[in-house]
C-alpha positions as a printed Julia matrix, in Angstrom:
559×3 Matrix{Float64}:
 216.36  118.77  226.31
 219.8   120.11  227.44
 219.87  123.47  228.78
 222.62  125.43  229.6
 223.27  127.85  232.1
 223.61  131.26  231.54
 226.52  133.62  233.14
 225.06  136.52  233.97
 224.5   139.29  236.79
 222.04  141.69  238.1
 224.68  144.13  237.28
 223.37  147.46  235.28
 224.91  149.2   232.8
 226.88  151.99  233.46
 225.57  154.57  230.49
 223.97  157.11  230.05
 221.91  158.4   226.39
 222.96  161.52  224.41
 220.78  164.24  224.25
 217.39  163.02  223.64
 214.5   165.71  223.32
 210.97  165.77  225.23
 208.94  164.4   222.42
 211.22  162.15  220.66
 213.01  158.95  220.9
 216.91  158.08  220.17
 218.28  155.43  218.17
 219.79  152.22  220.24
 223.16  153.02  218.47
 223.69  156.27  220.15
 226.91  155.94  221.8
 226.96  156.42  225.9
 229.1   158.61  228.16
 230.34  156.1   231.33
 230.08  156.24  234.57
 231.94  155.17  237.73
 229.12  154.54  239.61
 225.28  152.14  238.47
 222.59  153.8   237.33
 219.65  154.08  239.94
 216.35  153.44  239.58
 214.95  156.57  239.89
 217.83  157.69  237.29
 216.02  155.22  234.82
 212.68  156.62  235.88
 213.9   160.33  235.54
 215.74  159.54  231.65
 212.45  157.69  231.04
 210.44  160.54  231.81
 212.21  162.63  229.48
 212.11  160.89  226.65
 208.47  159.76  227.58
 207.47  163.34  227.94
 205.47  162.49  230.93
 205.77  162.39  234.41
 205.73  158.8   235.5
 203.19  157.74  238.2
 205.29  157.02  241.74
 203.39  153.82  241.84
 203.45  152.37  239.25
 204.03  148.56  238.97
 203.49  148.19  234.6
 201.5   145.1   235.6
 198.61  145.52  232.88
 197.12  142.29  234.52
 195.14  140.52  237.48
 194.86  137.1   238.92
 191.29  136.07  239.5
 189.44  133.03  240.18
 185.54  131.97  239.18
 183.5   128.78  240.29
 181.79  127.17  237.17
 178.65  124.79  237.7
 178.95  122.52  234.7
 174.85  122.53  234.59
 174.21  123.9   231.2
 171.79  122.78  228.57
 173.86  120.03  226.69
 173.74  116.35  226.16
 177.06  115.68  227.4
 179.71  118.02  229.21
 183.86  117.5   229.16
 185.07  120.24  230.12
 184.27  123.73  231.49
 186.51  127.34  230.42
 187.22  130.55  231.22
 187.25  132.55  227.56
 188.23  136.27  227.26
 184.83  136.67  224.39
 181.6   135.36  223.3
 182.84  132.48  221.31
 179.96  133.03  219.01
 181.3   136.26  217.62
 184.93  136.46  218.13
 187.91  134.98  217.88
 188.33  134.0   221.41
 191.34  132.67  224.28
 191.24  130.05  226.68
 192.22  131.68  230.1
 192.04  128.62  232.22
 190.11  125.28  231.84
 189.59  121.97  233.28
 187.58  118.87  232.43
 184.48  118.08  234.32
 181.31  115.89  233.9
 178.3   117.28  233.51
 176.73  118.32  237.16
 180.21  119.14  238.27
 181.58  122.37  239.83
 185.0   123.72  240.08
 186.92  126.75  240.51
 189.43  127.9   237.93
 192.03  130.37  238.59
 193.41  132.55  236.02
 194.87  136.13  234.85
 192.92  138.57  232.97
 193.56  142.09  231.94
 192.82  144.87  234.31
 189.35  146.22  233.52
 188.57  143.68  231.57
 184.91  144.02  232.0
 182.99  141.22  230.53
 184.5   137.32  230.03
 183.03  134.27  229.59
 182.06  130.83  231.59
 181.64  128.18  229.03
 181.09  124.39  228.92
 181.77  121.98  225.63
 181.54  119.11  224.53
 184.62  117.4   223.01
 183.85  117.69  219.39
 183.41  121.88  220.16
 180.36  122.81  221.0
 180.06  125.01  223.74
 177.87  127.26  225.78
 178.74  130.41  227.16
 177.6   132.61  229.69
 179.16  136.09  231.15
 180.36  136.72  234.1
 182.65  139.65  235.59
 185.62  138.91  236.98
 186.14  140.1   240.73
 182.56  141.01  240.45
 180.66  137.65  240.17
 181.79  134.42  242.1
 180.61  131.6   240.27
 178.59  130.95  237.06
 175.87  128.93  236.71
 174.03  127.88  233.29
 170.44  128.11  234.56
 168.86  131.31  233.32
 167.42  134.07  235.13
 164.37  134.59  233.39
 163.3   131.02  233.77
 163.79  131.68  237.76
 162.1   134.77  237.77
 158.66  133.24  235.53
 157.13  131.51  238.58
 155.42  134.74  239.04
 153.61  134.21  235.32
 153.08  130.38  236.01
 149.43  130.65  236.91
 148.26  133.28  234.31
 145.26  132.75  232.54
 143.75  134.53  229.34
 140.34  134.72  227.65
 139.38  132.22  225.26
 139.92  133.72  222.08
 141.96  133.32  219.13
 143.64  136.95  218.5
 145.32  137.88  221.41
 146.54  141.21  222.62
 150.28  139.92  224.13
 150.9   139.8   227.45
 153.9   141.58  227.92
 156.73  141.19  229.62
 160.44  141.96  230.1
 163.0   139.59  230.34
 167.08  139.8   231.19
 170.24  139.23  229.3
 173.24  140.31  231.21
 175.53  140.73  227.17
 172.7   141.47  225.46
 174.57  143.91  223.31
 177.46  140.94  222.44
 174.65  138.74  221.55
 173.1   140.93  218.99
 176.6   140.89  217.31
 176.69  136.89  217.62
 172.87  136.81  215.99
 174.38  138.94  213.24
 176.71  137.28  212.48
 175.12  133.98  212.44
 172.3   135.34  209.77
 174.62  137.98  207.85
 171.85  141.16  207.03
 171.46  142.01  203.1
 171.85  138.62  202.75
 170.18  135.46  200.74
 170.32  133.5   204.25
 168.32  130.92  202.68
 170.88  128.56  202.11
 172.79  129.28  205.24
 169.48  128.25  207.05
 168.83  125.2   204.64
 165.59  124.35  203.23
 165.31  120.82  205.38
 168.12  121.12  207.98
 165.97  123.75  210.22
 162.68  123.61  211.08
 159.92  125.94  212.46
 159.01  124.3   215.11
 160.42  123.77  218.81
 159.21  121.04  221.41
 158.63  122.44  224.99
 161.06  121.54  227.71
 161.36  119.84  230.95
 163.06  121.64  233.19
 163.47  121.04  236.71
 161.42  123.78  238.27
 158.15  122.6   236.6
 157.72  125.65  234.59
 156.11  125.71  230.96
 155.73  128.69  229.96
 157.04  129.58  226.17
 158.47  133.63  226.11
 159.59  135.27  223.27
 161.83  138.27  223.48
 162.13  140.61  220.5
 165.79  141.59  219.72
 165.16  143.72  216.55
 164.85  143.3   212.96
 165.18  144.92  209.99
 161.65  144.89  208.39
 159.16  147.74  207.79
 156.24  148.69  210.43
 153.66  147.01  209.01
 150.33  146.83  211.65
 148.77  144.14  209.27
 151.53  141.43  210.21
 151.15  138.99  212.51
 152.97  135.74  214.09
 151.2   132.52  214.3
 151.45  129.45  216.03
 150.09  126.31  216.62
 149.92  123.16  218.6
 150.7   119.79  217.01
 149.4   116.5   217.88
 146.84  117.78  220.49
 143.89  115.89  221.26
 141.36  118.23  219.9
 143.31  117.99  216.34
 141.24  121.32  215.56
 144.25  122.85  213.96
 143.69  125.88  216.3
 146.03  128.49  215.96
 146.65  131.84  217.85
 147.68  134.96  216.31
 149.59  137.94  217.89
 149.7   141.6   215.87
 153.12  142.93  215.43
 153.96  145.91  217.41
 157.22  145.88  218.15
 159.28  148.64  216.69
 161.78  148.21  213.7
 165.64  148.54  213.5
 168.04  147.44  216.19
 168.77  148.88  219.79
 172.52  149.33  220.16
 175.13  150.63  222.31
 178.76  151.92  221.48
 180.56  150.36  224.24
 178.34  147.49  226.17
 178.62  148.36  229.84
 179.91  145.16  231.53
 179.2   145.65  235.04
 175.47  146.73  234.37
 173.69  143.85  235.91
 171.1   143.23  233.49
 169.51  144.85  230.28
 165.79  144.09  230.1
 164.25  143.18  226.74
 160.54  143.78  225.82
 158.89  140.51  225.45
 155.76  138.57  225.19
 154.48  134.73  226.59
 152.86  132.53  223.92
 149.18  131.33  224.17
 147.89  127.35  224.43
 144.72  126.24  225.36
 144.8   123.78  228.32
 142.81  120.27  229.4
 140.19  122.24  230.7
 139.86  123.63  227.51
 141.32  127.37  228.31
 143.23  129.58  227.16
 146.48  129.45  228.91
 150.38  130.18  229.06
 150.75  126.71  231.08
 152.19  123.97  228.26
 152.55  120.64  228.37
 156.41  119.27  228.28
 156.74  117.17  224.9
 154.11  119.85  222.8
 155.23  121.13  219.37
 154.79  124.38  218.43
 154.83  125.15  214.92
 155.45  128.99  214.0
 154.26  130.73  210.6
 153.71  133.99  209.88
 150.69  135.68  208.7
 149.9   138.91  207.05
 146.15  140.04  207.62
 145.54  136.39  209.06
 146.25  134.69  206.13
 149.61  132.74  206.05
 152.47  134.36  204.05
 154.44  130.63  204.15
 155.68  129.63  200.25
 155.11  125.87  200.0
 158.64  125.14  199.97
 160.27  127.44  202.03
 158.73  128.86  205.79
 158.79  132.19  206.49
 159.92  131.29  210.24
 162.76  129.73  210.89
 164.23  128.06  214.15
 167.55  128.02  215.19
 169.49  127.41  218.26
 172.95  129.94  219.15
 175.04  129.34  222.32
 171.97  127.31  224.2
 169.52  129.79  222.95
 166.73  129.44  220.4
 166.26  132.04  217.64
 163.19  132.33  216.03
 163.56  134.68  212.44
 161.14  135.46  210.58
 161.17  136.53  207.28
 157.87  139.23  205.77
 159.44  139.94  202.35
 161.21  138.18  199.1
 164.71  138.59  200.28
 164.6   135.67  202.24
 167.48  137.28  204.58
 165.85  135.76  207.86
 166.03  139.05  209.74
 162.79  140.92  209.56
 161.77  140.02  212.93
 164.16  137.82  215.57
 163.0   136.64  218.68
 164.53  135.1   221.34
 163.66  132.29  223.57
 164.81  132.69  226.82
 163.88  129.44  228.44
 161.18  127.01  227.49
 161.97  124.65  224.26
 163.49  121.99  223.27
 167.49  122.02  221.65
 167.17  121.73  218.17
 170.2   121.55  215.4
 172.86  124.16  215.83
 173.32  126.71  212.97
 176.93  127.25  213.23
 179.36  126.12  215.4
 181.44  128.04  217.92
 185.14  129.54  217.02
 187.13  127.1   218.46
 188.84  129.02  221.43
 193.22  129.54  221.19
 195.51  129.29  223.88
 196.18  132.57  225.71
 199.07  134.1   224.51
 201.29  136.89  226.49
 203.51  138.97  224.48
 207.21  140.62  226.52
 208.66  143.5   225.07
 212.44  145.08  226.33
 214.69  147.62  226.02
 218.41  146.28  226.15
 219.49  148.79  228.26
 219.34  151.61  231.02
 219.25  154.55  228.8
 217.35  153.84  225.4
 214.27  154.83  223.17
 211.92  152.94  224.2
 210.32  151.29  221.22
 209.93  148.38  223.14
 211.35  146.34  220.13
 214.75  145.11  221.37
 213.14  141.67  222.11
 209.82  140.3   222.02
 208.32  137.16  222.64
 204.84  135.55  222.68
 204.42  132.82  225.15
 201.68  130.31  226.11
 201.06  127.39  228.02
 199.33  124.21  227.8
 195.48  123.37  229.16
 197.7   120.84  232.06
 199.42  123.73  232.53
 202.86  122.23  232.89
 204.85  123.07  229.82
 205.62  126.66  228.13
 206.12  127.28  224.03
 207.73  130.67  223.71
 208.37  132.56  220.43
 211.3   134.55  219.64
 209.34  136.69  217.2
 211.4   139.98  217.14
 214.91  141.64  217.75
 215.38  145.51  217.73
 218.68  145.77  219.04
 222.22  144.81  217.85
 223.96  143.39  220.56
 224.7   140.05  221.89
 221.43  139.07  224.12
 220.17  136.09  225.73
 216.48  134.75  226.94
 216.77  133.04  230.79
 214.1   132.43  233.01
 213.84  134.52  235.7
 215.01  133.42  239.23
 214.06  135.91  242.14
 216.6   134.15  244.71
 219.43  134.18  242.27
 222.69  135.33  243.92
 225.19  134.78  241.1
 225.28  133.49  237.41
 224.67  130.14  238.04
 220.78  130.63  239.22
 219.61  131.97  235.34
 218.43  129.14  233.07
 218.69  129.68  229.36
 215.23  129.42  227.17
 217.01  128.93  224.2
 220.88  127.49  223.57
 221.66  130.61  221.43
 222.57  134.1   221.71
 219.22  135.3   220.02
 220.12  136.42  216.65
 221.52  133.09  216.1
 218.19  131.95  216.8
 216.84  133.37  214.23
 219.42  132.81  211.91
 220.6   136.66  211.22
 223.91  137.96  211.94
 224.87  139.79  215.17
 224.02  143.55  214.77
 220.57  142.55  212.44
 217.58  144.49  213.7
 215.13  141.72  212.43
 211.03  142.31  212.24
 211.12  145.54  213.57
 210.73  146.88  209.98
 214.04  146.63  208.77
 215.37  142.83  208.13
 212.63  140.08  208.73
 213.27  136.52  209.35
 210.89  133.58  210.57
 209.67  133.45  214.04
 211.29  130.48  216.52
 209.5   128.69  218.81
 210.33  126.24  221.55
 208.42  123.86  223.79
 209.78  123.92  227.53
 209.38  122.41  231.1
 207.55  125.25  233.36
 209.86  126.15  235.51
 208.14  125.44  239.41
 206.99  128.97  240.82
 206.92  130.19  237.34
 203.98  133.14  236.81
 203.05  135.41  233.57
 203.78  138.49  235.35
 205.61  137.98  238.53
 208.3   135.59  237.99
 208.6   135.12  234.14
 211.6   135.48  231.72
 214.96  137.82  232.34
 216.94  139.52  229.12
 220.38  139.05  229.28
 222.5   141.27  227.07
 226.38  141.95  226.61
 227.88  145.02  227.68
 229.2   147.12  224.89
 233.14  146.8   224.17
 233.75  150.1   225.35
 232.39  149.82  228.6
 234.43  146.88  229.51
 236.21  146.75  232.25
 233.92  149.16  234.05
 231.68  146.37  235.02
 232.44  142.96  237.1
 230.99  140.85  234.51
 230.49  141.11  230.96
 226.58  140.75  231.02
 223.65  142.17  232.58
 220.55  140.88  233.3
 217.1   142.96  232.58
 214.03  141.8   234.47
 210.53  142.85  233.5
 209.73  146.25  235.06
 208.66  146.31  238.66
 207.01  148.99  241.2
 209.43  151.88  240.99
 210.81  151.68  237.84
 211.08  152.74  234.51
 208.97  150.43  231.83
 212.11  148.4   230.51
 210.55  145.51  229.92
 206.35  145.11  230.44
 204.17  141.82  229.73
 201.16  142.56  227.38
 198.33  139.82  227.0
 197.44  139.06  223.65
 199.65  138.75  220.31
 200.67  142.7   220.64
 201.8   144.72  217.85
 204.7   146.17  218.39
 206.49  149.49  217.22
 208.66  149.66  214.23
 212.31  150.71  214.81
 212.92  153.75  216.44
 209.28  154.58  216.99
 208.65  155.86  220.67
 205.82  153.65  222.55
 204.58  157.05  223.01
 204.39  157.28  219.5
 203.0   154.01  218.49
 200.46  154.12  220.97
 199.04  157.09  222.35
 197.47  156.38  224.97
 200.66  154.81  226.64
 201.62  158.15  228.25
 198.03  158.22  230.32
 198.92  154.48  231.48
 202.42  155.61  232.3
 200.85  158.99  234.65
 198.06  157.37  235.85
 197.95  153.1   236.39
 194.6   153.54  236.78
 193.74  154.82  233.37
 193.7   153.66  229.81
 194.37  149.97  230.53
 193.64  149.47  227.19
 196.11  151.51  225.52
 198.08  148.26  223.63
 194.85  147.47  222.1
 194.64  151.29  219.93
 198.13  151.59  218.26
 198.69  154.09  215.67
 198.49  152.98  212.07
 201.4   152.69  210.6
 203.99  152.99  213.59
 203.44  149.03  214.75
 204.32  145.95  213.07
 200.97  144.1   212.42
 201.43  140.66  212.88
């Protein structure tokens, strides 16, 4: 592809805004008194303030990001293993983004390097397959050095490995407590995978999933078979109980063992999950077997079934077509439900199995994870409103990281601008690169002087494949707005353009990089305004790093 390049200068616009009052924004036609002299930073800092409202934190960089870096064991429980990820969510509830990845067999390690919001709390270390399915673990970035797929719980149960019971068939449990460091995320993923108030019946199949699991080898020789109870939404009833059974044991005595219910109902959640707690413990119990030596044990065998039922005053409450346990497997985990009534909803009772069995047929399949995406909003010039609308763009890059697609999705301002990539050792015009071969209105096929998706005029987003640029980075060497000076301040200037680079330390927020497809605010709406917690950001860097995620309704334009 041709590309051009673009004549501009670091040369600032000598203007200044009308009267603008503390707590509201002007228009980007308001006309501009000149000046013999540029515009300083702290001038742009000290206009921004006023029409901000806010006093602007000394230093303050508007970087709303970090660069990080995470070593992945690809070790966790799948057949196969072709490639390992950084996400930014469980990929089991939400629609997720690929922050870095890399292919790797499985038994491989590697670290990945990649940028995540600031106070991002909680991501995710995942391996997959290549036809999607993954696994995915937590991990918090800056916190935790590597990721590993083996689970705590099953390194921590060589202290129950020798545990033996008395010989009878009702059994008190033996308690325990186990660890889950999103336990909060995965109740929303086991939610979502059995919807409650729902007929989950056919969602679970009649045929496709079974009751039973198979016990495990695993490489520390440990065969013990927990369940963990994560909540439910049946009544207390004291005369329930869960059975289970072995199959295919010598004895063939079709002994079974029978544990009361006395687990509480409803489900244990938080608000806000706190990411850097290091583990939440979940009230538990080991299952039963009897052994070679004809005891009662918690010591399987690897290759024993289990079958689960459930029973009601010991006598099984299973319909002949239809169990009232079913067993499921979510993100490397197996989910036993249980069902005590006629609704057939699957969520009376869940457990889950931390460690122990066998894989068996997924329920649902991941949400395929999207490219990151990192939207760049500008103001066109020294003195404006700050709606942060006079260009945006969304860009992402490929897994090989060598290429760039960039979207010209929005254009708030009516003047002549351009989209270059930035160049830190440029000297003159002849070091700026254009993105795209048009001014940017011509892009998107509107006339000069159209303010286009910023609620006004709206025309179809434009989107263009490049080269990476070598030394190119999200944040600190990205993309550089060119605009024309007005007519009227010709002549005051050396050159007929300016260039506007993405705020820096020092300086007023002219131009900030978001991550994520931001919404952003409709024409002549303040950022203040349309999001308002962006004044906290601006006074403090430290706080409300998630402002651009709690816009005001009806001040953005929702994508």
């Amino acid at each position: 592809m041709n590309q051009r390049i673009t004549k501009w200068l670091y040369v600032a616009v000598l203007v200044m805004g009308g009267q603008i009052g503390m707590n509201s924004c002007s228009h980007d036609s308001d006309k501009y008194e000149k000046k013999l002299y540029p515009v300083t930073d702290q001038e742009r800092v000290s206009y921004a303030e006023k029409v901000l409202g806010v006093s602007i934190d000394k230093d303050h960089d508007w970087v709303l990001t970090e660069e990080y870096s995470v070593k992945i064991t690809a070790d966790a429980d799948l057949d196969y293993i072709v490639k390992i990820a950084v996400l930014d969510t469980n990929p089991y509830v939400d629609e997720n983004y690929c922050l870095a990845a890399k292919a790797m067999n499985k038994g491989g390690s590697a670290t990945l390097s990649f940028r995540a919001p600031k106070g991002a709390g909680m991501l995710y270390a995942a391996c997959m397959t290549y036809d999607g399915k993954c696994i995915a673990r937590p991990f918090v970035p800056g916190v935790d050095k590597s990721v590993s797929f083996v689970d705590e719980n099953l390194l921590s149960a060589r202290k129950v490995n020798q545990h033996r019971a008395s010989a009878m068939n009702i059994l008190e449990p033996q308690y325990t407590r186990f660890t889950m460091r999103d336990y909060y995320v995965f109740l929303k993923a086991v939610e979502k995978a059995l919807p409650k108030g729902k007929n989950n019946s056919q969602v679970m199949g009649k045929h496709n999933y079974t009751n039973k699991v198979q016990v495990a080898n695993n490489p520390y020789g440990l065969y013990s078979l927990p369940l963990a109870y994560i909540g439910g939404n049946g009544s207390v009833d004291d005369n329930l109980s869960y059975q289970w059974f072995p199959i295919g044991k010598p004895a063939e005595s079709g002994e079974t063992f029978l544990i009361k219910d006395n687990y509480p109902t409803g489900w244990d959640k938080e608000k806000e999950p706190d990411p850097f707690i290091d583990e939440y413990l979940i009230d538990g119990h080991y299952l039963y077997c009897r052994n070679s030596e004809d005891e009662i044990s918690m010591i399987f065998t690897p290759g024993d079934i289990i079958k689960f039922s459930l029973a009601r005053n010991e006598e099984l409450l299973d319909d002949p077509d239809m169990a009232r346990v079913k067993v499921f497997m979510l993100n490397g985990y197996v989910i036993v439900a249980c069902e005590d009534g006629n609704d057939w909803d699957y969520n009376d009772r869940l457990f889950w199995m931390p460690y122990g069995a066998e894989r068996l047929k997924e329920i649902s399949d991941p949400i395929p994870p999207k490219t990151q995406v990192w939207t760049y909003a500008w103001e066109d010039k020294d003195f404006g409103d700050y709606d942060m609308n006079d260009c945006v763009i969304q860009v992402s890059e490929n897994e090989a990281k060598d290429s760039l697609n960039i979207t010209l999705v929005a254009l708030g301002a009516k003047r002549e601008l351009w989209l270059g990539f930035e160049n830190k050792n440029a000297k003159n015009y002849n070091d700026y690169i254009h993105v795209f071969e048009q001014e940017l209105h011509a892009v998107l096929n509107v006339s000069l002087g159209t303010m286009v998706n910023t609620g006004l005029a709206s025309a179809k987003p434009v989107s263009i494949t490049l080269k990476k640029p070598e030394g190119f980075d999200f944040q600190k060497c990205s993309f550089v707005l060119g605009a024309r000076v007005e007519k009227d301040m010709r002549g005051v200037y050396e050159s007929d353009f300016y260039a506007i680079p993405i705020a820096a330390k020092g300086q007023d927020p002219h131009g900030i990089v978001i991550p994520g497809k931001w919404n952003w605010p409709k024409e002549t709406t303040c950022v203040k305004d349309a999001y308002p917690e962006f004044n906290s950001w601006s006074a403090d860097r430290t706080k409300a790093l998630n402002w651009y995620k709690r816009p005001e309704q009806g001040k953005v334009i929702v994508q």
